[in-house]
């Protein structure tokens, strides 16, 4: 198995890098590089620039407006975005909903939705999890009953990432509570977040930020043409979508960016010369190299067999552990100044550039705690590995 990039792939990387350098707004890059929160307009603006170039939908086939890249080209593109300080195209629109619209949508849905998803004309959120249905998603109870040419939806969803910015949401609802298997009675609905009866409540996470929400649905009327796929077949659509959610989850470029910040901060504070710190940094860098190699192996196998590789679970598990270790190192490197809530008195300065290395270190570290929960919790990944890779079938 050849894990080296070909000359064409190197040239492709240079093209992507040059495009980012020439077109990414400086303010957006500065926020991403310093892990400071982005505004909605930063993300929408950049996605539209990418869309003009035909690069907003890396995983879509050419016939639906995608660039027609293979898995390695997609990896290189995302790696360059991560290391170059550019936001990824909005994954709810592009990596999650777009591919299932292509696979299960009617011609009319494809025509209406795909161009708007690509251009981020509508911001979408994911309404899957419920207070009693996360890892065991098929236990969901949010209900939809038919009333003429509408569904009436009632229930609660939780953890909707950026739901407060969303125009629309894709939801899993239970349409047949008596189905013999819980997976069998679920339907995939597209819901206008401005519909009467939809309300949101913010959840402020440990990093002090508002990223996630609870969504309440109270007698929400949804036209049946907003159903994706057949009634009671939503689990098939959801499985396809969740498979895509785990693609490119390793985000090696993001971890590299965090480690570079930790190195700069530790150099500024003098911590870098402490032998234990340098040793920890080296250990994490080596672990990251192993993750990157695994990522390339998974990609190579994916291209050869044209299907997701079961080792993707190892990748999810291990890449998150390494990224979390990098986040902890960054926070340690910044010391007390890395705590978001530390304020400096007039005239007092942290030993590094506050805007770059400073206050957001704790936010990065705390935010990363969630990475071992979303996209399939670590314990669940271990179960998958036990079954599919180790063959320990329970
Ligand atoms: C920051 C963040 C953003 C999110 N964004 C979204 C979003 O946009 N839309 C959305 O729908 N959802 C979202 N989620 C929800 C996410 O998918 C769920 O949190 C996740 O599936 C875990 O479900 P849960 O929180 O109910 O925990 P649970 O499933 O209750 O798990 C609790 C603990 O038990 C462990 N566990 C569960 N089952 C098993 C098992 N079979 N064997 C061993 N251990 C097990 C888990 O690993 C975990 O440690 C988000 C979550 C977070 C934290």
Coordinates of C-alpha atoms and ligand atoms in Angstrom, one line a residue:
X1 CA 0.0 0.0 0.0
X2 CA 1.6 3.3 -1.1
X3 CA 1.0 6.0 1.5
X4 CA 3.0 8.7 -0.3
X5 CA 1.2 11.6 -2.1
X6 CA 1.7 11.5 -5.9
X7 CA 3.2 14.6 -7.7
X8 CA -0.4 15.4 -8.9
X9 CA -1.6 15.4 -5.3
X10 CA 1.3 17.6 -4.2
X11 CA 0.3 20.0 -7.0
X12 CA -3.3 19.9 -6.0
X13 CA -2.3 20.8 -2.4
X14 CA -0.3 23.8 -3.7
X15 CA -3.4 25.0 -5.7
X16 CA -5.7 24.7 -2.6
X17 CA -3.1 26.6 -0.5
X18 CA -2.7 29.4 -3.0
X19 CA -6.5 29.8 -3.3
X20 CA -6.9 30.0 0.5
X21 CA -4.0 32.5 0.7
X22 CA -5.5 34.7 -2.0
X23 CA -9.2 34.6 -1.0
X24 CA -9.6 33.9 2.8
X25 CA -10.6 37.1 4.6
X26 CA -7.8 38.1 7.0
X27 CA -10.3 38.6 9.9
X28 CA -11.7 35.1 9.5
X29 CA -8.2 33.5 9.3
X30 CA -7.2 35.4 12.5
X31 CA -10.2 34.1 14.4
X32 CA -9.7 30.5 13.3
X33 CA -5.9 30.6 14.0
X34 CA -6.6 32.0 17.5
X35 CA -9.6 29.7 18.1
X36 CA -11.8 32.6 18.7
X37 CA -15.6 32.3 17.9
X38 CA -16.6 33.0 14.3
X39 CA -19.7 35.0 13.4
X40 CA -22.3 33.4 11.2
X41 CA -21.3 35.9 8.5
X42 CA -17.7 34.7 8.5
X43 CA -18.8 31.2 7.8
X44 CA -21.4 32.1 5.2
X45 CA -19.0 34.5 3.4
X46 CA -16.2 32.0 3.1
X47 CA -18.5 29.2 2.0
X48 CA -19.8 31.4 -0.8
X49 CA -16.2 32.2 -1.9
X50 CA -15.6 28.4 -2.0
X51 CA -18.8 27.8 -3.8
X52 CA -17.9 30.2 -6.6
X53 CA -14.7 28.2 -7.1
X54 CA -16.8 24.9 -7.1
X55 CA -15.2 23.7 -3.8
X56 CA -18.0 24.2 -1.3
X57 CA -19.2 20.6 -1.6
X58 CA -16.1 18.4 -1.6
X59 CA -17.9 15.1 -1.3
X60 CA -20.6 15.6 -3.9
X61 CA -20.4 14.0 -7.3
X62 CA -19.8 16.3 -10.3
X63 CA -23.3 15.8 -11.7
X64 CA -24.7 17.5 -8.6
X65 CA -22.2 20.4 -8.6
X66 CA -19.4 18.8 -6.6
X67 CA -15.8 18.8 -7.7
X68 CA -15.7 15.0 -8.2
X69 CA -12.7 14.6 -5.9
X70 CA -11.6 11.2 -4.6
X71 CA -11.1 10.6 -0.8
X72 CA -7.4 11.7 -0.9
X73 CA -8.2 15.0 -2.6
X74 CA -10.9 15.6 -0.1
X75 CA -8.5 14.9 2.7
X76 CA -5.8 17.2 1.3
X77 CA -8.5 20.0 0.8
X78 CA -9.7 19.7 4.4
X79 CA -6.1 19.5 5.8
X80 CA -5.2 22.7 3.9
X81 CA -8.3 24.4 5.3
X82 CA -7.5 23.4 8.8
X83 CA -3.9 24.4 8.7
X84 CA -4.5 27.6 6.7
X85 CA -7.1 28.9 9.2
X86 CA -10.1 28.5 7.0
X87 CA -13.5 27.3 8.2
X88 CA -14.8 24.0 6.7
X89 CA -17.9 24.2 4.5
X90 CA -20.8 23.9 6.9
X91 CA -21.0 20.2 7.6
X92 CA -24.7 20.1 8.4
X93 CA -25.4 21.4 4.8
X94 CA -22.6 19.8 2.9
X95 CA -21.3 16.7 4.6
X96 CA -24.6 15.5 6.2
X97 CA -27.8 16.7 4.4
X98 CA -26.5 17.1 0.8
X99 CA -25.4 13.5 0.3
X100 CA -28.7 12.1 1.6
X101 CA -30.7 14.5 -0.6
X102 CA -28.7 13.2 -3.5
X103 CA -29.3 9.6 -2.5
X104 CA -32.9 9.7 -1.3
X105 CA -34.4 13.0 -2.5
X106 CA -37.0 13.4 -5.2
X107 CA -36.0 15.3 -8.3
X108 CA -37.9 18.3 -7.0
X109 CA -36.1 18.2 -3.6
X110 CA -32.7 17.9 -5.4
X111 CA -33.5 20.9 -7.6
X112 CA -34.8 23.0 -4.7
X113 CA -32.3 22.1 -2.0
X114 CA -28.9 21.3 -3.4
X115 CA -27.9 24.8 -4.8
X116 CA -29.1 26.4 -1.6
X117 CA -27.2 23.9 0.6
X118 CA -24.0 24.6 -1.4
X119 CA -24.2 28.3 -1.3
X120 CA -25.3 28.3 2.4
X121 CA -28.5 30.3 1.5
X122 CA -30.1 28.3 4.3
X123 CA -28.3 27.2 7.4
X124 CA -29.3 23.7 8.5
X125 CA -29.1 22.1 11.9
X126 CA -29.4 18.4 12.9
X127 CA -32.4 17.4 15.1
X128 CA -31.6 13.8 16.0
X129 CA -30.6 13.4 19.7
X130 CA -33.2 13.6 22.5
X131 CA -32.8 13.6 26.3
X132 CA -33.4 9.8 26.3
X133 CA -31.9 8.9 22.9
X134 CA -28.2 9.7 22.1
X135 CA -26.0 6.7 21.6
X136 CA -29.2 4.6 21.4
X137 CA -30.7 7.0 18.8
X138 CA -33.3 4.5 17.6
X139 CA -35.1 5.0 21.0
X140 CA -36.2 8.4 20.0
X141 CA -39.8 9.4 20.9
X142 CA -40.4 12.8 19.2
X143 CA -43.7 12.0 17.4
X144 CA -45.2 12.9 14.0
X145 CA -48.8 11.9 13.2
X146 CA -50.4 12.4 9.8
X147 CA -53.1 15.0 9.4
X148 CA -54.1 15.3 5.7
X149 CA -51.1 16.5 3.8
X150 CA -49.2 17.5 6.9
X151 CA -47.4 15.8 9.8
X152 CA -48.0 17.2 13.3
X153 CA -44.8 17.0 15.2
X154 CA -44.4 17.0 19.0
X155 CA -41.4 16.4 21.2
X156 CA -38.0 17.6 22.4
X157 CA -34.6 17.4 20.7
X158 CA -31.3 18.3 22.4
X159 CA -27.8 19.4 21.6
X160 CA -28.7 21.1 18.3
X161 CA -25.3 22.6 17.2
X162 CA -25.7 26.2 16.0
X163 CA -29.5 25.7 16.0
X164 CA -30.0 29.3 16.9
X165 CA -28.4 30.3 13.5
X166 CA -30.5 27.7 11.6
X167 CA -33.2 28.5 9.1
X168 CA -34.0 24.8 8.7
X169 CA -33.5 21.5 10.5
X170 CA -33.4 17.9 9.5
X171 CA -35.2 15.8 12.1
X172 CA -35.8 12.2 13.0
X173 CA -39.3 11.6 14.2
X174 CA -41.4 8.5 15.2
X175 CA -44.2 7.9 12.8
X176 CA -45.1 4.3 13.9
X177 CA -44.9 3.7 17.6
X178 CA -46.1 0.2 17.1
X179 CA -43.4 -0.9 14.6
X180 CA -42.0 -4.4 15.5
X181 CA -38.4 -2.9 15.6
X182 CA -37.8 0.6 17.0
X183 CA -35.6 1.4 13.9
X184 CA -38.6 0.7 11.7
X185 CA -41.0 3.4 12.7
X186 CA -38.8 6.5 12.1
X187 CA -39.2 9.1 9.4
X188 CA -36.7 11.8 8.2
X189 CA -38.4 15.3 8.1
X190 CA -37.1 18.7 6.9
X191 CA -38.6 21.4 9.2
X192 CA -38.6 25.1 8.8
X193 CA -37.2 26.5 12.1
X194 CA -39.5 29.5 11.8
X195 CA -42.7 27.3 11.8
X196 CA -45.1 28.1 14.6
X197 CA -44.5 25.7 17.5
X198 CA -40.7 25.5 17.2
X199 CA -38.8 27.1 20.0
X200 CA -35.1 26.9 21.2
X201 CA -33.5 27.1 24.5
X202 CA -29.7 27.8 24.7
X203 CA -27.3 25.4 26.4
X204 CA -24.1 27.2 27.5
X205 CA -21.2 24.7 27.6
X206 CA -18.1 24.5 29.8
X207 CA -16.1 26.7 27.5
X208 CA -18.6 29.5 28.1
X209 CA -19.9 29.5 24.6
X210 CA -23.4 29.2 23.1
X211 CA -23.1 26.5 20.4
X212 CA -25.8 24.0 21.4
X213 CA -29.5 24.2 22.1
X214 CA -32.6 22.3 23.1
X215 CA -35.3 22.4 20.5
X216 CA -39.0 22.0 21.4
X217 CA -41.6 21.1 18.9
X218 CA -45.2 21.8 19.9
X219 CA -47.9 20.8 17.3
X220 CA -45.6 21.8 14.5
X221 CA -47.2 21.4 11.0
X222 CA -44.8 20.0 8.4
X223 CA -46.0 19.5 4.8
X224 CA -45.5 15.9 3.7
X225 CA -43.4 17.0 0.7
X226 CA -40.8 17.9 3.4
X227 CA -40.2 14.2 4.1
X228 CA -36.9 12.8 2.8
X229 CA -37.3 9.2 1.8
X230 CA -40.3 7.0 2.5
X231 CA -42.4 7.1 5.7
X232 CA -41.0 4.8 8.4
X233 CA -37.7 4.5 6.4
X234 CA -35.9 7.3 8.0
X235 CA -33.4 5.0 9.8
X236 CA -31.9 4.1 6.5
X237 CA -31.4 7.7 5.6
X238 CA -30.0 8.5 9.1
X239 CA -27.5 5.6 8.9
X240 CA -26.2 7.0 5.5
X241 CA -26.0 10.5 7.0
X242 CA -24.2 9.3 10.2
X243 CA -21.7 7.4 8.1
X244 CA -20.7 10.6 6.4
X245 CA -20.6 12.5 9.8
X246 CA -17.6 10.3 10.7
X247 CA -15.7 10.8 7.4
X248 CA -12.7 13.1 7.8
X249 CA -13.3 13.2 11.6
X250 CA -9.6 12.9 12.4
X251 CA -9.0 16.6 11.7
X252 CA -5.2 16.1 11.9
X253 CA -4.7 19.7 10.6
X254 CA -6.6 21.1 13.6
X255 CA -4.5 19.2 16.1
X256 CA -1.4 20.4 14.3
X257 CA -2.6 24.0 14.6
X258 CA -3.3 23.5 18.4
X259 CA 0.2 22.0 18.9
X260 CA 1.8 24.9 17.0
X261 CA 0.0 27.3 19.4
X262 CA 1.1 25.3 22.4
X263 CA 4.7 25.4 21.2
X264 CA 4.6 29.2 20.6
X265 CA 3.0 29.8 24.0
X266 CA 5.4 27.6 25.8
X267 CA 8.3 29.4 24.1
X268 CA 7.0 32.7 25.2
X269 CA 6.4 31.6 28.8
X270 CA 9.7 29.8 29.1
X271 CA 8.0 26.5 29.8
X272 CA 9.4 25.0 26.6
X273 CA 12.8 24.6 28.2
X274 CA 11.3 22.4 31.0
X275 CA 12.3 18.9 29.9
X276 CA 9.0 17.3 30.9
X277 CA 7.0 19.8 28.8
X278 CA 9.1 19.1 25.7
X279 CA 8.8 15.4 26.2
X280 CA 5.0 15.6 26.4
X281 CA 4.9 17.7 23.3
X282 CA 7.1 15.2 21.5
X283 CA 4.9 12.3 22.6
X284 CA 1.8 14.0 21.3
X285 CA 3.4 14.9 18.0
X286 CA 4.5 11.2 17.5
X287 CA 1.0 10.0 18.4
X288 CA -0.4 12.5 15.9
X289 CA 1.9 11.2 13.2
X290 CA 0.5 7.7 13.9
X291 CA -3.0 9.1 13.5
X292 CA -2.1 10.7 10.2
X293 CA -0.7 7.5 8.9
X294 CA -3.8 5.6 10.0
X295 CA -5.9 8.3 8.3
X296 CA -4.0 7.7 5.0
X297 CA -4.3 3.9 5.4
X298 CA -8.1 4.2 5.9
X299 CA -8.3 6.6 2.8
X300 CA -6.3 4.2 0.7
X301 CA -8.5 1.3 1.6
X302 CA -11.6 3.4 1.0
X303 CA -10.5 4.2 -2.5
X304 CA -9.6 0.6 -3.2
X305 CA -12.8 -0.9 -1.9
X306 CA -15.1 2.1 -2.5
X307 CA -16.7 1.8 0.9
X308 CA -16.0 3.2 4.5
X309 CA -13.2 1.2 6.3
X310 CA -14.1 -0.3 9.7
X311 CA -10.9 1.1 11.1
X312 CA -12.6 4.5 10.9
X313 CA -13.7 3.9 14.4
X314 CA -10.0 3.6 15.6
X315 CA -9.4 6.8 13.8
X316 CA -12.3 8.6 15.5
X317 CA -11.3 7.3 18.9
X318 CA -7.6 7.9 18.7
X319 CA -7.6 11.2 16.8
X320 CA -9.9 12.7 19.5
X321 CA -7.7 11.4 22.3
X322 CA -4.7 13.0 20.7
X323 CA -6.5 16.3 20.0
X324 CA -7.8 16.4 23.6
X325 CA -4.2 15.9 24.8
X326 CA -3.0 18.7 22.5
X327 CA -5.7 21.0 24.0
X328 CA -4.6 20.2 27.5
X329 CA -1.0 20.9 26.6
X330 CA -2.0 24.3 25.1
X331 CA -3.9 25.2 28.3
X332 CA -0.9 24.2 30.4
X333 CA 1.5 26.2 28.2
X334 CA -0.6 29.3 28.6
X335 CA -0.9 28.9 32.4
X336 CA -3.4 31.1 34.2
X337 CA -3.4 33.5 31.3
X338 CA -5.0 30.8 29.2
X339 CA -8.2 30.9 31.4
X340 CA -11.0 32.7 29.5
X341 CA -12.1 34.4 32.7
X342 CA -8.7 36.0 33.7
X343 CA -8.7 39.7 32.9
X344 CA -5.6 41.7 32.8
X345 CA -5.2 45.0 34.7
X346 CA -4.4 48.2 32.8
X347 CA -0.7 48.1 31.9
X348 CA -0.3 44.4 32.8
X349 CA 0.5 42.1 29.9
X350 CA 0.6 38.4 29.4
X351 CA 3.9 37.0 28.2
X352 CA 2.5 36.2 24.8
X353 CA 0.2 38.0 22.3
X354 CA -3.1 37.8 24.2
X355 CA -5.2 37.9 21.0
X356 CA -3.3 34.9 19.5
X357 CA -2.3 32.5 22.3
X358 CA -4.1 33.9 25.3
X359 CA -7.6 33.7 26.6
X360 CA -9.1 31.1 24.3
X361 CA -6.8 28.3 25.5
X362 CA -9.2 27.1 28.2
X363 CA -12.1 27.4 25.7
X364 CA -10.2 25.1 23.3
X365 CA -9.4 22.6 25.9
X366 CA -13.0 22.5 27.4
X367 CA -14.6 22.5 24.0
X368 CA -12.6 19.5 23.0
X369 CA -14.1 17.4 25.9
X370 CA -17.2 17.1 23.7
X371 CA -15.3 15.6 20.8
X372 CA -15.3 12.2 22.5
X373 CA -19.1 12.3 22.7
X374 CA -20.5 13.7 19.4
X375 CA -20.1 11.7 16.2
X376 CA -20.3 8.5 18.3
X377 CA -19.0 8.4 21.9
X378 CA -15.7 6.7 22.6
X379 CA -17.3 3.8 24.4
X380 CA -19.5 3.2 21.5
X381 CA -16.5 3.3 19.1
X382 CA -14.9 0.6 21.3
X383 CA -18.0 -1.5 21.0
X384 CA -17.9 -1.2 17.2
X385 CA -14.2 -2.2 17.2
X386 CA -14.8 -5.1 19.5
X387 CA -17.4 -6.4 17.0
X388 CA -16.1 -5.5 13.6
X389 CA -12.3 -5.4 13.9
X390 CA -11.6 -7.8 16.8
X391 CA -14.5 -10.1 16.0
X392 CA -15.5 -10.4 19.7
X393 CA -19.2 -10.4 18.7
X394 CA -21.2 -9.9 21.9
Ligands
LIG1 C1 -21.1 19.6 21.7 C2 -22.1 18.6 21.1 C3 -22.8 18.8 19.9 C4 -23.8 18.0 19.5 N1 -24.5 18.3 18.3 C5 -25.5 17.6 18.0 C6 -26.4 18.0 16.9 O1 -26.1 19.0 16.3 N2 -27.5 17.3 16.7 C7 -27.8 16.2 17.4 O2 -28.9 15.6 17.0 N3 -27.0 15.7 18.4 C8 -25.9 16.4 18.7 N4 -25.1 16.0 19.8 C9 -25.6 14.8 20.5 C10 -24.6 13.7 20.5 O3 -24.8 13.0 19.3 C11 -24.9 12.8 21.7 O4 -24.5 13.5 22.8 C12 -24.2 11.5 21.6 O5 -24.8 10.6 20.7 C13 -24.2 10.8 23.0 O6 -25.6 10.7 23.5 P1 -26.0 11.1 24.9 O7 -25.5 12.5 25.2 O8 -27.4 10.9 25.1 O9 -25.2 10.2 25.9 P2 -25.5 8.7 26.2 O10 -25.8 7.9 25.0 O11 -26.6 8.7 27.3 O12 -24.2 8.2 26.8 C14 -23.7 8.5 28.2 C15 -22.4 7.7 28.4 O13 -22.7 6.3 28.3 C16 -21.9 5.7 27.3 N5 -22.6 4.6 26.6 C17 -23.8 4.8 25.9 N6 -24.1 3.6 25.4 C18 -23.1 2.7 25.7 C19 -22.9 1.3 25.4 N7 -23.8 0.7 24.6 N8 -21.8 0.7 25.8 C20 -20.9 1.4 26.6 N9 -21.1 2.7 26.9 C21 -22.2 3.4 26.5 C22 -21.5 6.8 26.4 O14 -20.3 6.5 25.7 C23 -21.4 8.0 27.3 O15 -20.1 8.0 28.0 C24 -24.1 16.8 20.2 C25 -23.4 16.6 21.4 C26 -22.5 17.4 21.9 C27 -21.8 17.1 23.2

